[in-house]
Coordinates of C-alpha atoms and ligand atoms in Angstrom, one line a residue:
M1 CA 20.1 -2.8 19.9
I2 CA 22.6 -0.7 17.9
A3 CA 21.5 -0.1 14.4
P4 CA 24.0 -1.1 11.7
R5 CA 24.5 1.4 8.9
S6 CA 25.9 -1.2 6.4
L7 CA 23.9 -3.6 4.4
A8 CA 23.5 -7.2 5.5
V9 CA 24.5 -9.9 3.0
Y10 CA 20.8 -10.7 2.5
A11 CA 19.8 -7.1 1.8
C12 CA 19.0 -5.7 -1.6
D13 CA 22.0 -3.9 -3.0
P14 CA 21.2 -1.2 -5.6
E15 CA 24.5 -2.1 -7.4
C16 CA 23.0 -5.6 -8.0
S17 CA 19.5 -4.5 -9.0
L18 CA 17.8 -6.6 -11.6
G19 CA 17.2 -3.3 -13.4
R20 CA 14.5 -1.2 -14.9
R21 CA 12.1 -2.0 -17.7
Y22 CA 13.8 0.6 -19.9
A23 CA 17.5 1.0 -19.6
E24 CA 18.7 4.3 -18.2
P25 CA 22.1 5.7 -17.3
P26 CA 22.7 5.8 -13.5
A27 CA 22.0 9.1 -11.6
P28 CA 25.2 10.9 -10.7
T29 CA 24.4 11.4 -7.0
R30 CA 21.7 8.9 -6.1
N31 CA 21.5 5.1 -6.1
A32 CA 18.8 3.3 -8.0
F33 CA 16.4 2.9 -5.0
Q34 CA 16.8 6.5 -3.9
R35 CA 15.9 7.5 -7.5
D36 CA 12.8 5.2 -7.3
R37 CA 11.8 6.8 -4.0
D38 CA 12.2 10.3 -5.5
R39 CA 10.1 9.4 -8.6
I40 CA 7.3 8.1 -6.3
V41 CA 7.3 11.3 -4.2
H42 CA 7.1 13.5 -7.3
S43 CA 4.3 11.4 -8.9
T44 CA 0.7 12.6 -9.3
A45 CA -0.7 9.5 -7.8
F46 CA 1.3 10.1 -4.6
R47 CA 0.0 13.6 -4.2
R48 CA -3.6 12.3 -4.5
L49 CA -3.1 10.0 -1.5
V50 CA -3.7 13.0 0.8
Y51 CA -7.3 13.2 -0.3
K52 CA -8.0 9.5 -0.3
T53 CA -9.8 7.6 2.5
Q54 CA -8.1 5.2 4.8
V55 CA -11.1 4.1 6.9
F56 CA -13.0 7.4 7.4
L57 CA -14.1 9.4 4.5
N58 CA -11.8 12.3 3.7
H59 CA -14.3 15.0 4.5
E60 CA -15.2 13.6 7.9
G61 CA -12.4 15.3 9.8
D62 CA -9.0 16.8 9.4
L63 CA -7.4 14.6 12.0
F64 CA -8.1 11.1 10.6
R65 CA -5.5 9.2 8.6
T66 CA -5.5 9.4 4.9
R67 CA -3.7 7.1 2.5
M68 CA -0.9 9.7 2.5
T69 CA -0.4 9.8 6.3
H70 CA -0.8 6.0 6.4
S71 CA 1.9 5.5 3.8
L72 CA 4.3 7.9 5.7
E73 CA 3.7 5.9 8.9
V74 CA 4.4 2.6 7.1
A75 CA 7.6 4.1 5.8
Q76 CA 8.7 5.3 9.2
L77 CA 8.1 1.9 10.8
A78 CA 9.7 0.0 8.0
R79 CA 12.8 2.2 7.9
S80 CA 13.3 1.9 11.7
I81 CA 13.2 -1.9 11.5
A82 CA 15.3 -2.0 8.2
R83 CA 18.1 -0.1 9.8
V84 CA 18.4 -2.5 12.7
L85 CA 18.2 -5.5 10.4
G86 CA 20.8 -4.1 7.9
L87 CA 18.2 -4.0 5.1
N88 CA 18.1 -1.3 2.5
E89 CA 16.3 1.7 3.9
D90 CA 16.0 3.5 0.5
L91 CA 14.2 0.5 -1.0
V92 CA 12.0 0.1 2.0
E93 CA 11.0 3.7 1.9
A94 CA 10.2 3.5 -1.9
I95 CA 8.0 0.4 -1.5
A96 CA 6.2 1.9 1.6
L97 CA 5.4 5.2 -0.1
A98 CA 4.2 3.4 -3.2
H99 CA 2.3 0.5 -1.7
D100 CA -1.1 2.1 -1.7
L101 CA -0.9 4.2 -4.9
G102 CA -3.6 2.0 -6.6
H103 CA -6.3 2.5 -4.0
T104 CA -9.6 3.9 -5.2
P105 CA -11.3 6.8 -3.5
F106 CA -13.4 5.8 -0.4
G107 CA -11.1 3.0 0.8
H108 CA -12.2 -0.6 0.5
A109 CA -15.8 0.3 -0.3
G110 CA -14.6 2.0 -3.5
Q111 CA -12.4 -1.0 -4.4
D112 CA -15.3 -3.5 -3.8
A113 CA -17.6 -1.4 -6.0
L114 CA -15.1 -1.0 -8.8
N115 CA -14.3 -4.7 -8.7
A116 CA -18.0 -5.5 -9.0
C117 CA -18.3 -3.2 -12.0
M118 CA -15.2 -4.8 -13.6
V119 CA -16.2 -8.4 -12.8
E120 CA -16.8 -9.3 -16.5
H121 CA -13.8 -7.3 -17.7
G122 CA -10.8 -8.6 -15.7
G123 CA -11.8 -7.3 -12.2
F124 CA -10.1 -4.6 -10.1
E125 CA -7.6 -5.2 -7.4
H126 CA -5.9 -2.3 -5.6
N127 CA -2.5 -4.0 -5.2
F128 CA -2.3 -4.9 -8.9
Q129 CA -3.5 -1.3 -9.6
S130 CA -0.6 0.1 -7.6
L131 CA 1.7 -1.6 -10.1
R132 CA -0.2 -0.3 -13.1
V133 CA 0.2 3.2 -11.7
V134 CA 4.0 3.0 -11.5
D135 CA 4.3 0.9 -14.7
T136 CA 2.0 2.7 -17.1
L137 CA -0.5 5.2 -15.7
E138 CA 1.9 7.9 -14.5
S139 CA 2.7 9.8 -17.7
R140 CA 5.5 12.3 -17.3
Y141 CA 8.7 11.1 -18.8
P142 CA 9.6 11.6 -22.5
Q143 CA 11.2 8.2 -23.0
F144 CA 8.6 5.9 -21.4
E145 CA 5.2 5.6 -19.8
G146 CA 5.2 5.0 -16.0
L147 CA 8.0 5.7 -13.6
N148 CA 10.3 3.0 -14.8
L149 CA 11.1 1.8 -11.3
T150 CA 13.6 -1.0 -10.5
F151 CA 12.5 -4.6 -10.4
E152 CA 13.0 -4.6 -6.6
T153 CA 10.6 -1.7 -5.9
R154 CA 8.0 -3.1 -8.3
E155 CA 8.3 -6.5 -6.7
G156 CA 7.7 -4.9 -3.3
I157 CA 4.6 -3.1 -4.5
L158 CA 3.0 -6.3 -5.8
K159 CA 2.7 -8.0 -2.5
H160 CA 0.0 -10.4 -3.7
C161 CA -1.2 -11.4 -7.0
S162 CA -3.7 -14.0 -8.5
A163 CA -2.2 -16.8 -10.6
K164 CA -4.1 -15.3 -13.6
N165 CA -2.6 -11.8 -13.1
A166 CA 0.9 -13.4 -12.5
Q167 CA 0.7 -15.3 -15.7
Y168 CA -0.4 -12.2 -17.5
L169 CA 2.6 -10.3 -16.2
V170 CA 5.0 -13.1 -17.2
D171 CA 3.5 -13.3 -20.7
T172 CA 3.6 -9.6 -21.4
E173 CA 7.0 -9.0 -19.9
I174 CA 8.7 -11.9 -21.7
H175 CA 6.9 -11.0 -25.0
A176 CA 8.2 -7.4 -24.6
Q177 CA 11.7 -8.7 -23.9
K178 CA 11.6 -10.8 -27.1
M179 CA 10.5 -7.7 -29.1
M180 CA 13.3 -5.7 -27.6
D181 CA 15.8 -8.5 -28.4
A182 CA 14.5 -8.3 -32.0
G183 CA 15.2 -4.6 -32.1
L184 CA 11.5 -3.6 -32.0
N185 CA 12.0 -1.3 -29.1
A186 CA 9.4 1.2 -30.2
Q187 CA 6.7 -1.4 -30.1
A188 CA 7.7 -3.0 -26.9
D189 CA 5.8 -0.7 -24.6
Q190 CA 5.8 -3.3 -21.8
V191 CA 9.6 -3.9 -22.1
I192 CA 11.7 -5.2 -19.3
E193 CA 15.4 -4.5 -19.4
H194 CA 17.3 -6.6 -16.9
K195 CA 21.0 -6.4 -16.4
S196 CA 21.3 -10.1 -15.7
G197 CA 19.3 -11.4 -18.6
L198 CA 16.2 -13.5 -18.8
S199 CA 17.5 -16.9 -18.0
K200 CA 20.0 -16.3 -15.2
T201 CA 17.8 -15.2 -12.4
G202 CA 14.5 -17.1 -13.2
L203 CA 12.8 -14.0 -11.7
V204 CA 12.7 -11.8 -14.7
S205 CA 9.0 -11.1 -14.4
I206 CA 7.7 -9.9 -11.1
G207 CA 4.8 -12.3 -11.8
S208 CA 7.2 -15.3 -11.7
R209 CA 7.5 -15.7 -8.0
F210 CA 3.8 -16.2 -7.5
L211 CA 3.8 -19.1 -10.0
D212 CA 7.1 -20.5 -8.6
H213 CA 6.0 -20.0 -4.9
K214 CA 9.1 -17.9 -4.1
Q215 CA 9.3 -15.0 -1.6
P216 CA 10.2 -11.4 -2.4
S217 CA 13.1 -9.6 -0.8
L218 CA 13.2 -9.0 3.0
E219 CA 12.6 -5.3 2.3
A220 CA 9.3 -6.2 0.5
Q221 CA 8.4 -8.7 3.3
L222 CA 9.1 -6.0 5.9
C223 CA 6.9 -3.4 4.2
N224 CA 4.0 -5.9 4.1
L225 CA 4.2 -6.4 7.9
A226 CA 4.8 -2.8 8.7
D227 CA 1.6 -2.0 6.8
E228 CA -0.3 -4.2 9.1
V229 CA 1.3 -2.8 12.2
A230 CA 0.6 0.8 11.1
Y231 CA -3.0 0.4 10.3
N232 CA -3.9 -1.7 13.4
A233 CA -2.4 1.1 15.5
H234 CA -3.8 4.1 13.7
D235 CA -7.2 2.6 13.2
I236 CA -7.5 2.3 17.0
D237 CA -6.4 5.9 17.3
D238 CA -8.9 7.1 14.7
G239 CA -11.6 4.8 16.0
V240 CA -11.3 6.3 19.5
R241 CA -11.1 9.8 18.1
S242 CA -14.3 9.3 16.1
G243 CA -16.1 8.1 19.2
L244 CA -16.9 4.7 17.5
I245 CA -14.6 2.8 19.8
D246 CA -14.2 3.6 23.5
L247 CA -11.3 2.7 25.7
E248 CA -13.4 0.4 27.9
K249 CA -14.4 -1.6 24.9
L250 CA -10.8 -1.9 23.9
S251 CA -10.0 -3.7 27.2
E252 CA -11.2 -6.8 25.3
V253 CA -8.0 -6.7 23.3
P254 CA -5.1 -8.1 25.3
L255 CA -2.4 -6.3 23.2
F256 CA -4.0 -2.9 24.0
E257 CA -5.2 -3.7 27.6
N258 CA -1.9 -5.0 28.9
F259 CA -0.1 -1.7 27.9
R260 CA -3.1 0.4 29.0
A261 CA -2.9 -1.2 32.5
E262 CA 0.9 -0.6 32.5
V263 CA 0.4 3.1 31.6
H264 CA -2.3 3.4 34.2
R265 CA 0.0 1.9 36.9
E266 CA 2.9 4.3 35.9
F267 CA 0.8 7.4 35.4
P268 CA -2.4 7.2 37.5
G269 CA -4.8 10.0 36.7
L270 CA -3.5 10.5 33.2
S271 CA -6.1 11.9 30.8
S272 CA -7.8 9.4 28.5
R273 CA -6.3 11.2 25.5
K274 CA -2.7 10.8 26.7
T275 CA -3.5 7.2 28.0
A276 CA -4.6 6.3 24.5
Y277 CA -1.5 7.9 22.9
E278 CA 0.9 6.3 25.3
T279 CA -0.7 2.9 25.0
I280 CA -0.6 2.9 21.2
R281 CA 3.0 4.1 21.4
R282 CA 4.0 1.2 23.6
M283 CA 2.1 -1.3 21.4
L284 CA 3.9 0.0 18.4
S285 CA 7.3 -0.3 20.0
A286 CA 6.5 -3.8 21.3
Q287 CA 5.5 -5.0 17.8
V288 CA 8.6 -3.4 16.2
Y289 CA 11.0 -5.1 18.8
D290 CA 9.1 -8.3 18.3
I291 CA 9.5 -8.2 14.5
I292 CA 13.2 -7.4 14.8
D293 CA 13.8 -10.2 17.2
S294 CA 11.7 -12.8 15.4
T295 CA 13.1 -12.0 12.0
Q296 CA 16.7 -12.2 13.3
K297 CA 15.9 -15.6 14.7
A298 CA 14.3 -16.8 11.5
I299 CA 17.3 -15.6 9.4
A300 CA 19.7 -17.4 11.8
L301 CA 17.6 -20.5 11.9
N302 CA 17.5 -20.8 8.1
S303 CA 21.2 -19.9 7.8
I304 CA 20.3 -17.2 5.3
S305 CA 23.4 -15.6 3.7
S306 CA 22.2 -14.2 0.4
L307 CA 19.2 -12.6 -1.3
E308 CA 18.7 -15.8 -3.4
E309 CA 18.3 -17.8 -0.1
V310 CA 15.8 -15.3 1.1
R311 CA 13.7 -15.9 -2.1
G312 CA 13.9 -19.7 -1.7
A313 CA 13.0 -19.8 2.0
A314 CA 9.7 -19.5 3.8
P315 CA 8.7 -15.9 4.7
L316 CA 11.3 -14.6 7.2
V317 CA 10.0 -11.2 8.3
C318 CA 7.5 -12.2 11.0
F319 CA 6.0 -11.8 14.4
S320 CA 6.6 -14.2 17.2
E321 CA 3.8 -16.8 17.7
S322 CA 2.4 -14.9 20.7
M323 CA 2.5 -11.5 19.0
R324 CA 0.9 -13.0 15.9
I325 CA -2.0 -14.2 18.1
Q326 CA -2.4 -10.8 19.8
S327 CA -2.2 -9.0 16.4
T328 CA -5.0 -11.3 15.0
Q329 CA -7.2 -10.6 18.1
L330 CA -6.7 -6.8 17.5
K331 CA -7.5 -7.2 13.8
R332 CA -10.7 -9.1 14.6
F333 CA -11.7 -6.5 17.1
L334 CA -11.3 -3.7 14.6
F335 CA -13.2 -5.6 12.0
Q336 CA -16.2 -6.2 14.2
N337 CA -16.2 -2.8 16.0
L338 CA -14.9 -0.3 13.5
Y339 CA -14.9 -1.5 9.9
R340 CA -18.4 -3.0 10.3
H341 CA -19.7 -0.3 12.6
S342 CA -23.1 0.8 11.3
K343 CA -22.0 4.4 11.0
V344 CA -19.0 3.4 8.9
A345 CA -21.3 1.1 6.8
Q346 CA -23.7 4.1 6.1
T347 CA -20.9 6.0 4.5
T348 CA -19.5 3.0 2.7
D349 CA -22.9 2.3 1.2
W350 CA -23.0 5.8 -0.2
A351 CA -19.4 5.5 -1.5
R352 CA -20.3 2.2 -3.3
N353 CA -23.1 4.0 -5.1
V354 CA -20.9 6.9 -6.1
V355 CA -18.4 4.6 -7.7
T356 CA -21.0 2.4 -9.4
D357 CA -22.9 5.5 -10.8
L358 CA -19.7 7.1 -12.1
F359 CA -18.6 3.8 -13.8
N360 CA -21.9 3.6 -15.6
A361 CA -21.9 7.3 -16.5
Y362 CA -18.4 7.1 -18.1
I363 CA -19.2 3.8 -19.9
N364 CA -22.3 5.4 -21.4
N365 CA -20.5 8.6 -22.3
P366 CA -16.7 8.3 -22.5
K367 CA -16.4 11.9 -23.6
E368 CA -17.0 12.9 -20.0
M369 CA -13.4 11.6 -19.3
P370 CA -10.2 13.4 -20.3
P371 CA -8.8 12.6 -23.7
F372 CA -6.0 10.4 -22.3
Y373 CA -8.7 7.9 -21.1
Q374 CA -11.1 8.3 -24.0
S375 CA -8.5 7.2 -26.5
R376 CA -7.6 4.0 -24.8
A377 CA -8.4 0.7 -26.6
N378 CA -10.1 -1.0 -23.7
L379 CA -12.9 1.4 -22.5
Y380 CA -13.7 -0.7 -19.4
R381 CA -10.1 -0.6 -18.2
A382 CA -9.8 3.1 -19.0
V383 CA -12.9 3.9 -16.9
S384 CA -11.6 1.7 -14.1
D385 CA -8.2 3.5 -14.2
Y386 CA -9.8 6.9 -14.3
I387 CA -12.1 6.2 -11.3
A388 CA -9.3 4.5 -9.3
G389 CA -7.1 7.6 -9.7
M390 CA -9.7 9.9 -8.3
T391 CA -9.6 11.5 -4.8
D392 CA -12.6 11.3 -2.6
R393 CA -13.6 14.8 -3.2
F394 CA -13.2 14.7 -7.0
A395 CA -15.3 11.6 -7.2
G396 CA -18.0 13.3 -5.1
A397 CA -17.9 16.4 -7.3
E398 CA -18.1 14.2 -10.5
H399 CA -21.0 12.4 -9.0
L400 CA -22.8 15.7 -8.4
R401 CA -21.9 16.9 -11.9
L402 CA -22.9 13.7 -13.8
C403 CA -25.5 12.1 -11.7
A404 CA -27.0 15.3 -10.1
Q405 CA -27.1 13.6 -6.7
S406 CA -26.2 15.0 -3.4
S407 CA -22.6 14.0 -2.8
V408 CA -21.9 14.0 0.8
P409 CA -23.7 12.0 3.5
S410 CA -24.4 13.7 6.8
E411 CA -21.3 14.4 8.8
H412 CA -21.8 12.1 11.7
L413 CA -18.2 11.0 12.2
R414 CA -16.4 14.2 13.0
A415 CA -13.2 13.8 14.8
Q416 CA -13.4 14.7 18.5
I417 CA -10.9 15.4 21.1
I418 CA -10.9 12.4 23.4
Ligands
MG1 MG1 -1.5 0.1 3.3

């Protein structure tokens, strides 16, 4: 498989981008997607990912994945595949690095707790929050709030969306466009500026595709699947390293066991540590090759020759049927044996309490938050945004400060050398 360096006809071309919410002159040396990627890397939310939990709490060991290392692994996998398929690597990298920016501290436990707190006030969803981070919460540029990313990067970040949130996006973005058309730029703080105009594409709001049942770009589809491949692989690695999963137990998972047996045949007597690494490496490669092959077949089968045809077709970036089954088996295994493990549950119960206590503390006393959040019109959303942006350790420290409770559960999941 020789990787093409030129863009395929169905790839996203930065020259044909649907544009940014606020018009900006092009950068002299970088294309629009490179610029998006750079803005994401320099953002505050990106730096915080290093102290946010993936599965294991951040303090439990220096070797476990964090949201930062997970995002880098997704970017690596997605770029490798993008190059072979002739997709836009810069766009893929931007989407991958930004896809988890909206995650709360403490992983899914934090998100569930925050959503429960917000249930009467619009709810909380990490994917929608990632978009809020890049659209409004990053506050660093003099001309606009947010990072003012291109439509294509924003579309890739918003990989799923409820009909209610999609309609909200459509309403606010079109309203802002009308205000801009009327010359009320200063008031249009949700403005979209699209080169090709509102009516030509039918995709002016990134909410539209969820209402119209259209697909996003192949670059966005690819990042979505690379995310799944990355966390399935690294959660096995972290699970084994933590001692919560053992290699014998993993023999129930055909995708792992077939490669483990292959490694064992080729390298009898290999240490369990190297066996795990080599097995995971082969699993990753097999999934990458499977995605490349299956996606190329789907593109050919549907005679795809433009980005518009990508949007109108069924999802094209995919596993083969057999790999899909194996991936589902692996996911089910991780769910039962890792995510629901009693020791993980102990820490997630603690994390849920921290988030809930913090939420109530800030609602009752908004002055405990920085002025940027105190001054917002919707206090509930302001508190939700503030907590969602926290790192694990900052949330723990705030819990100690405001609720005078011991912050850290006993350290029973320390990483070990397998
Ligand atoms: Mg992810």
